[in-house]
């Protein structure tokens, strides 16, 4: 079955509503989701500025170009959303979807001096070699060069921790990317809660970490990560 614009709208709208259900959002502008429109390399699906994630329906989405202009739909893109996501899509065309959120535990981890996701538990191993870090907090991304710095920091990884800010996850489909976003927050939650105990944490050796990550990656082709909401 061909993946067309109608299904793309359904998927990215459902991702917003699921994000609201899991409390990944903050108010109206606390994060942004984008999807490169099927058949395009310069048209991005996203929501208009000021729309709450819980309210997102397929016909509310806007299609913007790489200059930030709305070419289909009503409303305009939020400034930082455009600067961050246009840079990401340009640098990583292999990742069609980017989800940026200020999730509670991932954001809490990004505030720590040691803000790395460590191989303390199984869920973290999904991202054993996939994480990059942009540690310099530079206020809101109201300039294009800030988005470009984030995209440069992501490099060839698919997860970017933004220091004292939140996270960005990229993937080939909306379903797979949201699946990773969900488990990333669970991994961060496990780490933060374990740190609360004040006890020394046990590290999973790198060899076992890479083995588990490969096992998770091997399941991707067999798992149908379709959003139903």
Short mmCIF file of C-alpha atoms in Angstrom, two decimals:
data_model
loop_
_atom_site.label_atom_id
_atom_site.label_comp_id
_atom_site.label_asym_id
_atom_site.label_seq_id
_atom_site.Cartn_x
_atom_site.Cartn_y
_atom_site.Cartn_z
CA UNK A 1 0.00 0.00 0.00
CA UNK A 2 1.34 3.41 -0.95
CA UNK A 3 1.87 5.81 1.93
CA UNK A 4 0.14 9.01 0.91
CA UNK A 5 -0.57 12.42 2.33
CA UNK A 6 -3.91 11.42 3.89
CA UNK A 7 -2.33 8.63 5.95
CA UNK A 8 0.56 10.94 6.84
CA UNK A 9 -1.92 13.48 8.21
CA UNK A 10 -3.69 10.79 10.22
CA UNK A 11 -0.40 9.56 11.68
CA UNK A 12 1.12 12.87 12.73
CA UNK A 13 -2.21 14.06 14.15
CA UNK A 14 -2.52 10.85 16.18
CA UNK A 15 1.05 11.30 17.44
CA UNK A 16 0.14 14.71 18.84
CA UNK A 17 -2.94 13.39 20.63
CA UNK A 18 -1.03 10.42 22.05
CA UNK A 19 1.70 12.80 23.18
CA UNK A 20 -0.93 14.78 25.07
CA UNK A 21 -2.34 11.58 26.59
CA UNK A 22 1.12 10.62 27.90
CA UNK A 23 1.73 14.21 29.07
CA UNK A 24 4.72 14.71 26.80
CA UNK A 25 3.55 18.26 26.01
CA UNK A 26 3.69 21.56 27.88
CA UNK A 27 0.84 23.95 27.23
CA UNK A 28 0.55 25.02 23.60
CA UNK A 29 4.19 25.41 22.52
CA UNK A 30 6.13 22.91 24.61
CA UNK A 31 7.56 20.83 21.79
CA UNK A 32 6.70 20.17 18.16
CA UNK A 33 6.28 17.20 15.83
CA UNK A 34 7.00 17.25 12.09
CA UNK A 35 6.83 14.85 9.16
CA UNK A 36 8.27 15.33 5.70
CA UNK A 37 5.27 14.96 3.41
CA UNK A 38 5.25 11.77 1.29
CA UNK A 39 6.68 12.38 -2.16
CA UNK A 40 8.43 15.59 -1.11
CA UNK A 41 11.82 16.64 0.15
CA UNK A 42 10.79 20.25 0.84
CA UNK A 43 7.27 20.12 2.32
CA UNK A 44 6.78 19.55 6.05
CA UNK A 45 3.57 18.63 7.88
CA UNK A 46 3.15 20.21 11.30
CA UNK A 47 0.58 22.05 13.40
CA UNK A 48 -0.18 25.77 13.32
CA UNK A 49 1.09 27.86 16.20
CA UNK A 50 -1.27 27.91 19.18
CA UNK A 51 -3.04 24.59 18.64
CA UNK A 52 -3.02 22.26 21.66
CA UNK A 53 -1.84 18.72 20.94
CA UNK A 54 -5.09 17.24 22.25
CA UNK A 55 -6.99 19.21 19.59
CA UNK A 56 -4.94 18.13 16.57
CA UNK A 57 -6.94 16.52 13.78
CA UNK A 58 -5.71 15.70 10.27
CA UNK A 59 -7.43 18.68 8.65
CA UNK A 60 -5.89 21.10 11.17
CA UNK A 61 -2.33 20.39 10.02
CA UNK A 62 -0.45 22.81 7.82
CA UNK A 63 2.06 22.12 5.08
CA UNK A 64 5.07 24.44 5.11
CA UNK A 65 8.05 24.84 2.82
CA UNK A 66 11.69 25.13 3.83
CA UNK A 67 11.37 28.90 4.00
CA UNK A 68 8.74 28.56 6.72
CA UNK A 69 5.85 29.70 4.53
CA UNK A 70 2.49 27.94 4.77
CA UNK A 71 1.64 26.42 1.39
CA UNK A 72 -1.47 24.53 2.52
CA UNK A 73 -3.79 25.00 5.49
CA UNK A 74 -4.53 27.85 7.84
CA UNK A 75 -2.11 29.47 10.27
CA UNK A 76 1.65 29.67 10.54
CA UNK A 77 4.40 27.58 12.09
CA UNK A 78 5.85 28.53 15.47
CA UNK A 79 9.24 30.20 15.01
CA UNK A 80 11.44 27.83 17.02
CA UNK A 81 9.65 24.81 15.53
CA UNK A 82 10.59 26.00 12.06
CA UNK A 83 14.20 26.80 12.90
CA UNK A 84 14.80 23.46 14.61
CA UNK A 85 12.90 21.14 12.31
CA UNK A 86 13.81 22.66 8.96
CA UNK A 87 17.49 22.25 9.85
CA UNK A 88 16.95 18.66 10.98
CA UNK A 89 15.04 17.67 7.85
CA UNK A 90 17.64 19.26 5.60
CA UNK A 91 20.56 17.55 7.31
CA UNK A 92 18.92 14.14 7.78
CA UNK A 93 16.57 13.37 4.87
CA UNK A 94 16.69 9.69 5.87
CA UNK A 95 14.72 10.55 9.01
CA UNK A 96 11.31 11.59 7.71
CA UNK A 97 9.85 12.33 11.13
CA UNK A 98 11.18 14.40 14.04
CA UNK A 99 9.50 14.59 17.43
CA UNK A 100 10.69 17.21 19.91
CA UNK A 101 9.22 17.16 23.41
CA UNK A 102 9.85 18.46 26.91
CA UNK A 103 8.96 15.17 28.58
CA UNK A 104 9.29 15.28 32.39
CA UNK A 105 11.95 12.64 32.99
CA UNK A 106 13.98 13.21 29.83
CA UNK A 107 14.00 16.93 30.57
CA UNK A 108 14.96 16.30 34.20
CA UNK A 109 17.89 14.17 33.03
CA UNK A 110 18.96 16.95 30.64
CA UNK A 111 19.25 19.31 33.64
CA UNK A 112 21.82 17.22 35.47
CA UNK A 113 25.54 17.89 35.30
CA UNK A 114 25.92 14.25 34.28
CA UNK A 115 23.09 14.32 31.75
CA UNK A 116 23.94 11.16 29.82
CA UNK A 117 21.54 8.28 29.44
CA UNK A 118 23.53 5.45 31.00
CA UNK A 119 23.22 1.67 30.45
CA UNK A 120 21.76 1.05 33.88
CA UNK A 121 18.62 -0.77 32.73
CA UNK A 122 17.22 -2.67 29.78
CA UNK A 123 15.13 0.14 28.28
CA UNK A 124 18.20 2.37 27.96
CA UNK A 125 19.83 -0.27 25.77
CA UNK A 126 17.36 0.49 22.97
CA UNK A 127 19.40 3.70 22.56
CA UNK A 128 22.83 2.36 23.48
CA UNK A 129 24.63 3.91 20.48
CA UNK A 130 21.87 6.21 19.22
CA UNK A 131 22.17 9.24 21.51
CA UNK A 132 23.84 12.56 20.81
CA UNK A 133 24.02 15.57 23.14
CA UNK A 134 23.80 19.31 22.62
CA UNK A 135 24.82 20.63 26.02
CA UNK A 136 24.85 24.37 25.34
CA UNK A 137 21.57 26.02 26.32
CA UNK A 138 21.17 29.11 24.15
CA UNK A 139 17.67 30.39 25.03
CA UNK A 140 14.77 29.84 22.62
CA UNK A 141 15.61 28.77 19.06
CA UNK A 142 14.47 32.03 17.50
CA UNK A 143 17.40 32.11 15.07
CA UNK A 144 18.07 29.68 12.25
CA UNK A 145 21.65 29.06 13.31
CA UNK A 146 20.48 27.54 16.61
CA UNK A 147 18.52 24.90 14.72
CA UNK A 148 21.55 24.27 12.53
CA UNK A 149 23.73 23.73 15.59
CA UNK A 150 21.24 21.18 16.92
CA UNK A 151 21.17 19.37 13.59
CA UNK A 152 24.97 19.32 13.51
CA UNK A 153 25.06 17.88 17.03
CA UNK A 154 22.65 15.10 16.04
CA UNK A 155 25.08 14.02 13.30
CA UNK A 156 24.38 10.37 12.41
CA UNK A 157 22.42 9.52 15.57
CA UNK A 158 18.64 9.45 15.98
CA UNK A 159 18.23 10.85 19.53
CA UNK A 160 19.40 14.29 20.63
CA UNK A 161 19.37 15.41 24.25
CA UNK A 162 19.15 19.19 24.51
CA UNK A 163 20.84 20.49 27.64
CA UNK A 164 18.32 21.90 30.16
CA UNK A 165 15.64 21.72 27.49
CA UNK A 166 14.30 18.35 26.32
CA UNK A 167 14.86 15.77 23.59
CA UNK A 168 14.49 15.25 19.85
CA UNK A 169 13.90 11.82 18.32
CA UNK A 170 14.05 11.12 14.59
CA UNK A 171 12.90 8.12 12.61
CA UNK A 172 11.73 6.87 9.21
CA UNK A 173 8.03 6.75 10.13
CA UNK A 174 5.75 8.45 12.63
CA UNK A 175 4.89 5.18 14.35
CA UNK A 176 8.50 4.09 14.81
CA UNK A 177 9.58 7.53 15.97
CA UNK A 178 6.80 7.80 18.53
CA UNK A 179 7.59 4.26 19.71
CA UNK A 180 11.18 5.38 20.35
CA UNK A 181 10.05 8.62 22.01
CA UNK A 182 7.86 6.68 24.42
CA UNK A 183 10.57 4.22 25.42
CA UNK A 184 13.15 6.98 25.69
CA UNK A 185 11.02 8.66 28.34
CA UNK A 186 10.65 5.32 30.15
CA UNK A 187 14.41 4.81 30.10
CA UNK A 188 14.97 8.31 31.48
CA UNK A 189 12.32 7.72 34.13
CA UNK A 190 14.04 4.52 35.24
CA UNK A 191 17.39 6.29 35.51
CA UNK A 192 16.08 9.33 37.39
CA UNK A 193 14.09 7.20 39.82
CA UNK A 194 17.07 4.93 40.45
CA UNK A 195 19.22 8.00 41.15
CA UNK A 196 16.67 9.11 43.76
CA UNK A 197 17.65 6.15 45.93
CA UNK A 198 21.14 7.55 46.39
CA UNK A 199 22.62 4.10 45.90
CA UNK A 200 25.38 3.28 43.45
CA UNK A 201 23.96 2.06 40.14
CA UNK A 202 25.21 -0.99 38.28
CA UNK A 203 26.34 -0.48 34.68
CA UNK A 204 25.54 -3.04 32.00
CA UNK A 205 28.76 -3.88 30.10
CA UNK A 206 29.11 -2.49 26.60
CA UNK A 207 29.12 -5.91 24.93
CA UNK A 208 25.78 -6.86 26.45
CA UNK A 209 24.43 -3.37 25.74
CA UNK A 210 25.25 -3.62 22.05
CA UNK A 211 23.79 -7.13 21.87
CA UNK A 212 20.49 -5.99 23.39
CA UNK A 213 20.37 -2.94 21.11
CA UNK A 214 20.88 -5.16 18.07
CA UNK A 215 18.07 -7.41 19.27
CA UNK A 216 15.74 -4.44 19.62
CA UNK A 217 16.77 -3.16 16.19
CA UNK A 218 16.07 -6.58 14.72
CA UNK A 219 12.48 -6.37 15.90
CA UNK A 220 11.82 -3.13 14.03
CA UNK A 221 11.18 -4.75 10.68
CA UNK A 222 8.75 -7.24 12.21
CA UNK A 223 6.82 -4.75 14.35
CA UNK A 224 3.97 -2.77 12.85
CA UNK A 225 4.27 0.55 14.68
CA UNK A 226 0.95 1.93 13.51
CA UNK A 227 -0.72 4.56 15.66
CA UNK A 228 -4.27 3.84 16.79
CA UNK A 229 -5.91 6.61 18.76
#
